[in-house]
PDB file of C-alpha atoms and ligand atoms in Angstrom:
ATOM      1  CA  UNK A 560    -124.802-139.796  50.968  1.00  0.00           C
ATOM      2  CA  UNK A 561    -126.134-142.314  48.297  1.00  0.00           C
ATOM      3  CA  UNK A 562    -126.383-141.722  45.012  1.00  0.00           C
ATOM      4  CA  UNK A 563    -129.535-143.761  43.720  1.00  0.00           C
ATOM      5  CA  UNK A 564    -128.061-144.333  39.748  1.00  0.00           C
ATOM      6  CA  UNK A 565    -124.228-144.223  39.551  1.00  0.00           C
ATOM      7  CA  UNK A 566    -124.699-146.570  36.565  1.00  0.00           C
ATOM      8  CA  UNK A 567    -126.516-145.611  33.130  1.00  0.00           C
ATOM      9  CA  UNK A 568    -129.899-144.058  34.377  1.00  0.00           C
ATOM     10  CA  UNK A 569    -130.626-140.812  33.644  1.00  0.00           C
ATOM     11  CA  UNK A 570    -134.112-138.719  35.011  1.00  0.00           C
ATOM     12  CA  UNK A 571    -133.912-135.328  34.018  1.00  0.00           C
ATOM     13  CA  UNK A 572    -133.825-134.868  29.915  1.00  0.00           C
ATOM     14  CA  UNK A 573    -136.399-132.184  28.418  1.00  0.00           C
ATOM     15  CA  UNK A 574    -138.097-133.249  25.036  1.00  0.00           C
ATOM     16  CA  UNK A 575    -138.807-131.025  21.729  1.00  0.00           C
ATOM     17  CA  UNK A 576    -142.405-132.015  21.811  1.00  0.00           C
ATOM     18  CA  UNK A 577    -143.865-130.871  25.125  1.00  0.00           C
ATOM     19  CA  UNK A 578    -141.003-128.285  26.077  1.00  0.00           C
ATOM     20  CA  UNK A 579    -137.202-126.756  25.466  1.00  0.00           C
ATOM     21  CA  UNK A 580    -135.544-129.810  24.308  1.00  0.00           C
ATOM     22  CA  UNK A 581    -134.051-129.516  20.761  1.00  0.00           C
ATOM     23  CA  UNK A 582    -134.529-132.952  20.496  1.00  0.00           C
ATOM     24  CA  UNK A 583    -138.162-135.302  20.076  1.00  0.00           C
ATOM     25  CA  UNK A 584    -138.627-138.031  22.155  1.00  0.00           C
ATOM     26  CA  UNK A 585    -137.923-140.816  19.749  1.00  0.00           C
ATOM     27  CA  UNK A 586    -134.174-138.937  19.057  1.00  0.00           C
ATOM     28  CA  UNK A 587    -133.774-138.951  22.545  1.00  0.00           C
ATOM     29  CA  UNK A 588    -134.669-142.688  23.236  1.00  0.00           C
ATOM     30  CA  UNK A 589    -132.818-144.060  20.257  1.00  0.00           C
ATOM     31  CA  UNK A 590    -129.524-142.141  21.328  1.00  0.00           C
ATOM     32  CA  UNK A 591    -129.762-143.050  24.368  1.00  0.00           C
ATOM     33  CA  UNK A 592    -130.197-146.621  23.323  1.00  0.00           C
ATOM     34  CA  UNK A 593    -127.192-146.102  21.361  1.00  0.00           C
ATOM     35  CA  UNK A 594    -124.911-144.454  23.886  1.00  0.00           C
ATOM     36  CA  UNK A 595    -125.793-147.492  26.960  1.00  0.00           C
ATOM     37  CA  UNK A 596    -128.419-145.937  28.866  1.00  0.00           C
ATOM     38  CA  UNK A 597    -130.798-148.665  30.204  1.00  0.00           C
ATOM     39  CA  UNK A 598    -133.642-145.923  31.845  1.00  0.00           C
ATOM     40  CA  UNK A 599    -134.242-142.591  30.949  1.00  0.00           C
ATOM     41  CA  UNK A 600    -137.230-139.994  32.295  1.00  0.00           C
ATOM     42  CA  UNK A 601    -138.285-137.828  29.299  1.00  0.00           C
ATOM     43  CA  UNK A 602    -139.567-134.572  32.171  1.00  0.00           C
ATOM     44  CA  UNK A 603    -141.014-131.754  30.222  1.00  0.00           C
ATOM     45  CA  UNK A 604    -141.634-128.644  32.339  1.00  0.00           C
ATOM     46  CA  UNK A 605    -144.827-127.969  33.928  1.00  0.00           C
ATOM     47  CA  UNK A 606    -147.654-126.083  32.343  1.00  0.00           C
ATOM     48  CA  UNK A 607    -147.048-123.136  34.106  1.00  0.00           C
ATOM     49  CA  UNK A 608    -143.470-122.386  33.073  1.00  0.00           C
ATOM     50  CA  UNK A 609    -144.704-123.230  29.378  1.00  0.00           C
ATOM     51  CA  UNK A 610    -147.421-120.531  29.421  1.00  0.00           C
ATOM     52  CA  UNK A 611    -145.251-118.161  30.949  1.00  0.00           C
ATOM     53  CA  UNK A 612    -142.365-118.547  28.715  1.00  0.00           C
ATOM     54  CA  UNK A 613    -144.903-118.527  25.536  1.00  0.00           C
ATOM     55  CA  UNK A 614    -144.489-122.016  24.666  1.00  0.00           C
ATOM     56  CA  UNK A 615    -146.924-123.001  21.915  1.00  0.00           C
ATOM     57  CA  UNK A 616    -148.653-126.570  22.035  1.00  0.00           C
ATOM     58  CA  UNK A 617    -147.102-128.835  19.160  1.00  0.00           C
ATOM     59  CA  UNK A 618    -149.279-131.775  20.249  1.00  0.00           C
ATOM     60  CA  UNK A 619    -151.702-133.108  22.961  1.00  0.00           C
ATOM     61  CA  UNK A 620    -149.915-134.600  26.071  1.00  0.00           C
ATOM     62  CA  UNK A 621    -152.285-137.907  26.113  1.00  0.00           C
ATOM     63  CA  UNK A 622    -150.295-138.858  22.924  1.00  0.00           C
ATOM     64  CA  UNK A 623    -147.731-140.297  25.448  1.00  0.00           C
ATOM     65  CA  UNK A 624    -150.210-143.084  26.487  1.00  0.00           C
ATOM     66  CA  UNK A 625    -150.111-144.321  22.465  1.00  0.00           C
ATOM     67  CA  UNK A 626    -146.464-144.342  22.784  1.00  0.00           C
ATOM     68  CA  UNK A 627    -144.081-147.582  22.957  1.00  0.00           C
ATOM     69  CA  UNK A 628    -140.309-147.712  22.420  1.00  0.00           C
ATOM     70  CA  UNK A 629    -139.374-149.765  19.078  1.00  0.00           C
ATOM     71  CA  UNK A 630    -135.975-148.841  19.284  1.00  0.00           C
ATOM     72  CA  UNK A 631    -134.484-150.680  21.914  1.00  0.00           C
ATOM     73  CA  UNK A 632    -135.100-151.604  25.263  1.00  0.00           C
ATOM     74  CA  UNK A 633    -134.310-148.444  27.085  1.00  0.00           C
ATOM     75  CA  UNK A 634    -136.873-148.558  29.849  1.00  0.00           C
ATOM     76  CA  UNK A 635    -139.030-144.505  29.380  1.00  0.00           C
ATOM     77  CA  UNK A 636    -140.716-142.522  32.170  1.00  0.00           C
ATOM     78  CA  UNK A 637    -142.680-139.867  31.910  1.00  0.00           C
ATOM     79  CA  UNK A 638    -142.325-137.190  34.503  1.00  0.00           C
ATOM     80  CA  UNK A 639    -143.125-133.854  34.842  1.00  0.00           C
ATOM     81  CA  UNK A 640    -140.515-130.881  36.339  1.00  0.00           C
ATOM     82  CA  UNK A 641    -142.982-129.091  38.202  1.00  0.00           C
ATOM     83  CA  UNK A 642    -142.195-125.763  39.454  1.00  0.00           C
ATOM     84  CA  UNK A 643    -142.822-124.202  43.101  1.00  0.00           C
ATOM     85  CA  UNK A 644    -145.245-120.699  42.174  1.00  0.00           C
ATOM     86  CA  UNK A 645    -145.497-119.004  45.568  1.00  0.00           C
ATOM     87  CA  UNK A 646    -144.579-119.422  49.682  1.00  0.00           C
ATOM     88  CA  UNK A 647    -148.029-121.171  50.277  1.00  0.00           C
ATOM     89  CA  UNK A 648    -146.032-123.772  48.086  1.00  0.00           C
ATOM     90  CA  UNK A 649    -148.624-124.161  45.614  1.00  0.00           C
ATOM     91  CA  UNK A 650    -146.950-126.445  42.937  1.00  0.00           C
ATOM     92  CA  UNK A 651    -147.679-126.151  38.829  1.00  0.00           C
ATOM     93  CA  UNK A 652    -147.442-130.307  38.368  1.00  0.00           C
ATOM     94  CA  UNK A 653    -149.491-130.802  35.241  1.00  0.00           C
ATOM     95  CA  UNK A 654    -148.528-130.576  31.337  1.00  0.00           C
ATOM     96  CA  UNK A 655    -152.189-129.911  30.194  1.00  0.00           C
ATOM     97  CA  UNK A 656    -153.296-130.826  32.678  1.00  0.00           C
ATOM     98  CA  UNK A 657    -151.833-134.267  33.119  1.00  0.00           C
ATOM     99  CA  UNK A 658    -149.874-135.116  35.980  1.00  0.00           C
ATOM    100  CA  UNK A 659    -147.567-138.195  36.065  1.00  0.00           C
ATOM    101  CA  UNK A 660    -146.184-139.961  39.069  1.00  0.00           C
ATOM    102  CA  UNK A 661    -142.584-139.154  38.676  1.00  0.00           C
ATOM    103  CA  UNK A 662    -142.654-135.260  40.202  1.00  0.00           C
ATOM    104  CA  UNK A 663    -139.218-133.003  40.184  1.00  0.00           C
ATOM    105  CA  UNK A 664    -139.907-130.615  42.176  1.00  0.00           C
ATOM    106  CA  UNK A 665    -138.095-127.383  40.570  1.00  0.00           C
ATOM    107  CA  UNK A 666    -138.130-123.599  40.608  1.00  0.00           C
ATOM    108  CA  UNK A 667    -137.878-121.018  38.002  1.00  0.00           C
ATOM    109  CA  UNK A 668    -136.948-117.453  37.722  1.00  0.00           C
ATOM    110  CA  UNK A 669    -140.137-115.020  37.966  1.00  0.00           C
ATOM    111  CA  UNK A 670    -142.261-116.443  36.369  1.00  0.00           C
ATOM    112  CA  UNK A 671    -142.971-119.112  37.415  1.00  0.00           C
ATOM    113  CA  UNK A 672    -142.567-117.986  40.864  1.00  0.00           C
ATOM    114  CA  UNK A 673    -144.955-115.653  41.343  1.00  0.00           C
ATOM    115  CA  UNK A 674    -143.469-113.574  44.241  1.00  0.00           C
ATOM    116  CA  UNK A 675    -140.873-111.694  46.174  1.00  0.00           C
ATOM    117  CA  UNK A 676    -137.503-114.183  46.119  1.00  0.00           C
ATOM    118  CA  UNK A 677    -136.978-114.034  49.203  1.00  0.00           C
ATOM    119  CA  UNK A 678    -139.818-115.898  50.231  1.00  0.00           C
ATOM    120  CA  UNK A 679    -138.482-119.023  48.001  1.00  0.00           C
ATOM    121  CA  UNK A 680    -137.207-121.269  50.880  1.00  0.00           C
ATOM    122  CA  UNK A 681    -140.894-121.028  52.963  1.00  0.00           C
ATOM    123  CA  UNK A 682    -141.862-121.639  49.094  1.00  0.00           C
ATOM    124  CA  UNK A 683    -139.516-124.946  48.881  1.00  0.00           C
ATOM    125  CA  UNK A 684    -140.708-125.614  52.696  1.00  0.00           C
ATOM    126  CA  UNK A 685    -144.030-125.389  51.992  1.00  0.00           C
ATOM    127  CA  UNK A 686    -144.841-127.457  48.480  1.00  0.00           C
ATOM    128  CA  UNK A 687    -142.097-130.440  50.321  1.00  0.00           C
ATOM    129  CA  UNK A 688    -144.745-130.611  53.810  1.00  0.00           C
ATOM    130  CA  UNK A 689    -147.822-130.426  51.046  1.00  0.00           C
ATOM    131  CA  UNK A 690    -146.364-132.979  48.278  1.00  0.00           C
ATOM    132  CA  UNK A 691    -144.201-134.494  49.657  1.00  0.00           C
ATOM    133  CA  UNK A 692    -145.812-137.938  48.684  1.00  0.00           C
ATOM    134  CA  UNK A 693    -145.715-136.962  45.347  1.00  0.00           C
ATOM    135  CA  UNK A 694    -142.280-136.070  44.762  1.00  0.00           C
ATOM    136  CA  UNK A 695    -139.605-138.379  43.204  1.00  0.00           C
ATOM    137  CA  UNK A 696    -137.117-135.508  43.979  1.00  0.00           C
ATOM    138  CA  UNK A 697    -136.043-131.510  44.272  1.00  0.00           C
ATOM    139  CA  UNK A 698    -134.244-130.760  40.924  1.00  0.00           C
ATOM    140  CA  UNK A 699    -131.113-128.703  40.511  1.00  0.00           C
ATOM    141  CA  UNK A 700    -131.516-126.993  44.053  1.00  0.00           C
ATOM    142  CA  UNK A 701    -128.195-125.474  44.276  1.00  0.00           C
ATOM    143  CA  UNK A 702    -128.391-123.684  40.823  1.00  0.00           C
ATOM    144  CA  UNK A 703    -127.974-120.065  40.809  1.00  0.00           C
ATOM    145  CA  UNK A 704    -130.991-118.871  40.182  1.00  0.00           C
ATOM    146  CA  UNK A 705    -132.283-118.231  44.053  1.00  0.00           C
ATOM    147  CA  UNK A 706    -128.609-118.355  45.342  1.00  0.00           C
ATOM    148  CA  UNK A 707    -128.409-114.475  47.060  1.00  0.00           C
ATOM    149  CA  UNK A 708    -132.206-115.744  48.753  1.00  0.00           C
ATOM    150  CA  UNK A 709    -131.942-119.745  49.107  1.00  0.00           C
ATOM    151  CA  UNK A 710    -131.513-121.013  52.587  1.00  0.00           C
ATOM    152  CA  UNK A 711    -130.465-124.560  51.584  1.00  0.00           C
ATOM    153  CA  UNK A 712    -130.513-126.479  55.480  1.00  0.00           C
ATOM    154  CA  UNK A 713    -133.555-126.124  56.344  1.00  0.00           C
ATOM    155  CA  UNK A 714    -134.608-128.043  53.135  1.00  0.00           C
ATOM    156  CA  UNK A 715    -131.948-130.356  52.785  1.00  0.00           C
ATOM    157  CA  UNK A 716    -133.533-131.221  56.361  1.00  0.00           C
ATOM    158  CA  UNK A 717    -137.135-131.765  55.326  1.00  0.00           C
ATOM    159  CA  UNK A 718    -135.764-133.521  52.497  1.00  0.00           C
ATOM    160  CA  UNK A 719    -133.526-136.151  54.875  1.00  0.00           C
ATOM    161  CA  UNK A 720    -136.734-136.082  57.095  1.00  0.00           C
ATOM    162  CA  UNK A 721    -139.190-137.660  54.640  1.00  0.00           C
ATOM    163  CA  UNK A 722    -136.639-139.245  52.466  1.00  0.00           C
ATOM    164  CA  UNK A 723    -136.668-137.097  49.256  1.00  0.00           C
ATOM    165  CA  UNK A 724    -133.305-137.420  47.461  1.00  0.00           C
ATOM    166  CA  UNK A 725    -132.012-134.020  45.804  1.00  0.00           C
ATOM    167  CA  UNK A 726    -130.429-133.763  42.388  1.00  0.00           C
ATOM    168  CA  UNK A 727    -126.793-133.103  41.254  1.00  0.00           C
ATOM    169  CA  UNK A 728    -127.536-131.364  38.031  1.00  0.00           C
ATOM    170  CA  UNK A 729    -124.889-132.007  35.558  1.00  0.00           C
ATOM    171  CA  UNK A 730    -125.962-129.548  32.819  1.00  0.00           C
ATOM    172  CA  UNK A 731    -125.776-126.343  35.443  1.00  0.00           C
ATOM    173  CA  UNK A 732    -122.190-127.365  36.777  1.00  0.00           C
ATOM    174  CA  UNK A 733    -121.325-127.623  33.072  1.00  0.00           C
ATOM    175  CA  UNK A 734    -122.634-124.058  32.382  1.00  0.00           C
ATOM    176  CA  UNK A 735    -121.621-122.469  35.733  1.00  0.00           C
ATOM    177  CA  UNK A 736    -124.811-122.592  36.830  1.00  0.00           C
ATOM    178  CA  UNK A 737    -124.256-124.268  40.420  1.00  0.00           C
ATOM    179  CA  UNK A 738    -123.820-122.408  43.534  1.00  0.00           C
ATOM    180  CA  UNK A 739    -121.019-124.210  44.060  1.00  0.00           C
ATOM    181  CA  UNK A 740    -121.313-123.670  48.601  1.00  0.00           C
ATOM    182  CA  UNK A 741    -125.086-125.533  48.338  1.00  0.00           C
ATOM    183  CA  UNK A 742    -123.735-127.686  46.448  1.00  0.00           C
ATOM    184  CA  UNK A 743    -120.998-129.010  48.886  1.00  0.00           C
ATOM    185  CA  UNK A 744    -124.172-129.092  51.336  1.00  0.00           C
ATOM    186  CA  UNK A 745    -126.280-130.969  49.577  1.00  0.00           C
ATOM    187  CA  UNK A 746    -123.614-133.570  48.682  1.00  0.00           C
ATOM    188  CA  UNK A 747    -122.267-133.906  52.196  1.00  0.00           C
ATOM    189  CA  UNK A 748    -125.645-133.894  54.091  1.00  0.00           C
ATOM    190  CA  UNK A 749    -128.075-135.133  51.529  1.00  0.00           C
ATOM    191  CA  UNK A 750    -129.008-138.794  52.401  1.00  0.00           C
ATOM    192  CA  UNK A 751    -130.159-139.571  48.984  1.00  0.00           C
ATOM    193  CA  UNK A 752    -128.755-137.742  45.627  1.00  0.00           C
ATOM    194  CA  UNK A 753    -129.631-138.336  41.717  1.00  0.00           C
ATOM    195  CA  UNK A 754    -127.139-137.574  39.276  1.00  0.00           C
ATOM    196  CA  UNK A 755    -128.956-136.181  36.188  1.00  0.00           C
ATOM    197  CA  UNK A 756    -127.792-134.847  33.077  1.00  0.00           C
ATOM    198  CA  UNK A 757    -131.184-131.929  32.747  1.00  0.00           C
ATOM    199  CA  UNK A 758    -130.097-132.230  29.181  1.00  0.00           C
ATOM    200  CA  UNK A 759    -131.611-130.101  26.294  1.00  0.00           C
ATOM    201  CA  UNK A 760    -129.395-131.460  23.802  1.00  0.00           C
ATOM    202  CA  UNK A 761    -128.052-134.792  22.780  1.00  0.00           C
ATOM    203  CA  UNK A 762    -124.375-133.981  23.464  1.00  0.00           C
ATOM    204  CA  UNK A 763    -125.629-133.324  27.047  1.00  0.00           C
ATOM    205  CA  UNK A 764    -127.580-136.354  26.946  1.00  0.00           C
ATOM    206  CA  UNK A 765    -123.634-138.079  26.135  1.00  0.00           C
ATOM    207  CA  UNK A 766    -121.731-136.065  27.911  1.00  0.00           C
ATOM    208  CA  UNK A 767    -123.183-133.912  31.260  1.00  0.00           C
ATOM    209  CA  UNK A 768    -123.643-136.953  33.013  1.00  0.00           C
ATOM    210  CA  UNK A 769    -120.417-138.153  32.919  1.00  0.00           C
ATOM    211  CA  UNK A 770    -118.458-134.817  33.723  1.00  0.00           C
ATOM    212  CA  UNK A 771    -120.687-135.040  36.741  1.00  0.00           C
ATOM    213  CA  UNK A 772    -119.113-138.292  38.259  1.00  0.00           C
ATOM    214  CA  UNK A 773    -115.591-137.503  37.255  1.00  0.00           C
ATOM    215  CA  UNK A 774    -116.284-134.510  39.192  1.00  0.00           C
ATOM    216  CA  UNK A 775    -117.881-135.977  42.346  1.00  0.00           C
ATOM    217  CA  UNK A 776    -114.870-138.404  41.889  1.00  0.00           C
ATOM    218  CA  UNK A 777    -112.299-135.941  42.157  1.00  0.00           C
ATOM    219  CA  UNK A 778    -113.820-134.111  45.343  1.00  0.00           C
ATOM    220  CA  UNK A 779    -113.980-137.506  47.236  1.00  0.00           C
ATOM    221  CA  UNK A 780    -117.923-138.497  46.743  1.00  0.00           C
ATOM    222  CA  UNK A 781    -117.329-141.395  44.975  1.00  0.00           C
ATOM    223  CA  UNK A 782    -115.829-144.737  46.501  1.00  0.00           C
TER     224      UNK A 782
HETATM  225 ZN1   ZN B1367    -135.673-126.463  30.238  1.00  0.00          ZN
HETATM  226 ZN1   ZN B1368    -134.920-129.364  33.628  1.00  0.00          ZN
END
């Protein structure tokens, strides 16, 4: 297993402006300026979640194209968590309708997905085979949401086969959110594994990331 940023680079924060953040995009890049991160991805969630969870636009997406960092010179993606909607593996990837380059690929409680859970692994199977050029990596697969209907091998596979890292997801092992079994999969069969914070909040943004690698030091993933 290889974890792609054990130093201060952090690719799963959510933003007040296009989704659940509590926090605006200039907060989040001047705090994270402050507190020694050197790249951060700003990834709102995906159009669908935001209509089905009643999220009102505050501004147009394109806005992002106008925008520059003048606070420091943390380096800013913009990504996108998209969310799996159904076991053909169709995939919501857009935030009004823009897409961006830097895909998680994520599931939701119904909604997003649209159907029975037990069909969410053929889901996962499914959107990896279709997109898998276009994904930068699954997010938070081992939280708890799909845990009694999740078979996590037989994606941790397809993810090894075409060289898709998977995400340890600070903010869910924080909030007991991590089944912890999948977990100890994906860490010990994973090839390739992001450590993210999936923060909503700027004490997340400080501190998520770094409970996460004192605990993969403590169970031995860390040299
Ligand atoms: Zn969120
Ligand atoms: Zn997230």
């Amino acid at each position: 297993m290889e974890i792609i940023n054990p130093g201060t680079e952090d690719y799963h924060i959510h933003s007040l402006n296009f989704s659940d953040g509590l926090n605006t995009i200039d907060e989040i890049v001047k705090y994270a300026g402050e507190i020694g991160l050197t790249k951060i991805a700003i990834t709102d969630h995906c159009q669908a979640y935001l209509d089905k969870r009643d999220f009102h636009r505050k501004t147009y997406y394109n806005i992002i194209n106008r925008w520059e960092n003048i606070h420091n010179e943390v380096e800013v993606v913009f990504g996108i968590e998209a969310d799996v909607l159904n076991a053909k593996g169709d995939v919501s990837m857009d935030i009004q309708g823009k897409s961006s380059e830097f895909i998680l690929l994520s599931s939701h409680p119904s909604p997003p997905y649209e159907e029975d859970p037990k069909s969410i692994t053929e889901g996962y199977l499914n959107a990896i085979e279709r997109y898998r050029d276009r994904i930068t990596f699954l997010a938070h697969p081992c939280s708890v949401y799909y845990q009694d209907y999740i078979d996590i091998k037989p994606i941790i596979e397809l993810c090894n086969k075409y060289d898709i890292p998977m995400e340890f997801n600070c903010v869910n092992l924080i909030n007991n959110k991590t089944n912890m079994k999948n977990l100890e999969l994906v860490l010990s069969e994973c090839h390739y594994i992001y450590v993210n914070s999936d923060a909503h909040t700027l004490n997340e943004l400080k501190n998520a990331r770094n409970i996460g690698m004192t605990f993969l030091k403590e169970h031995g993933y860390l040299k």
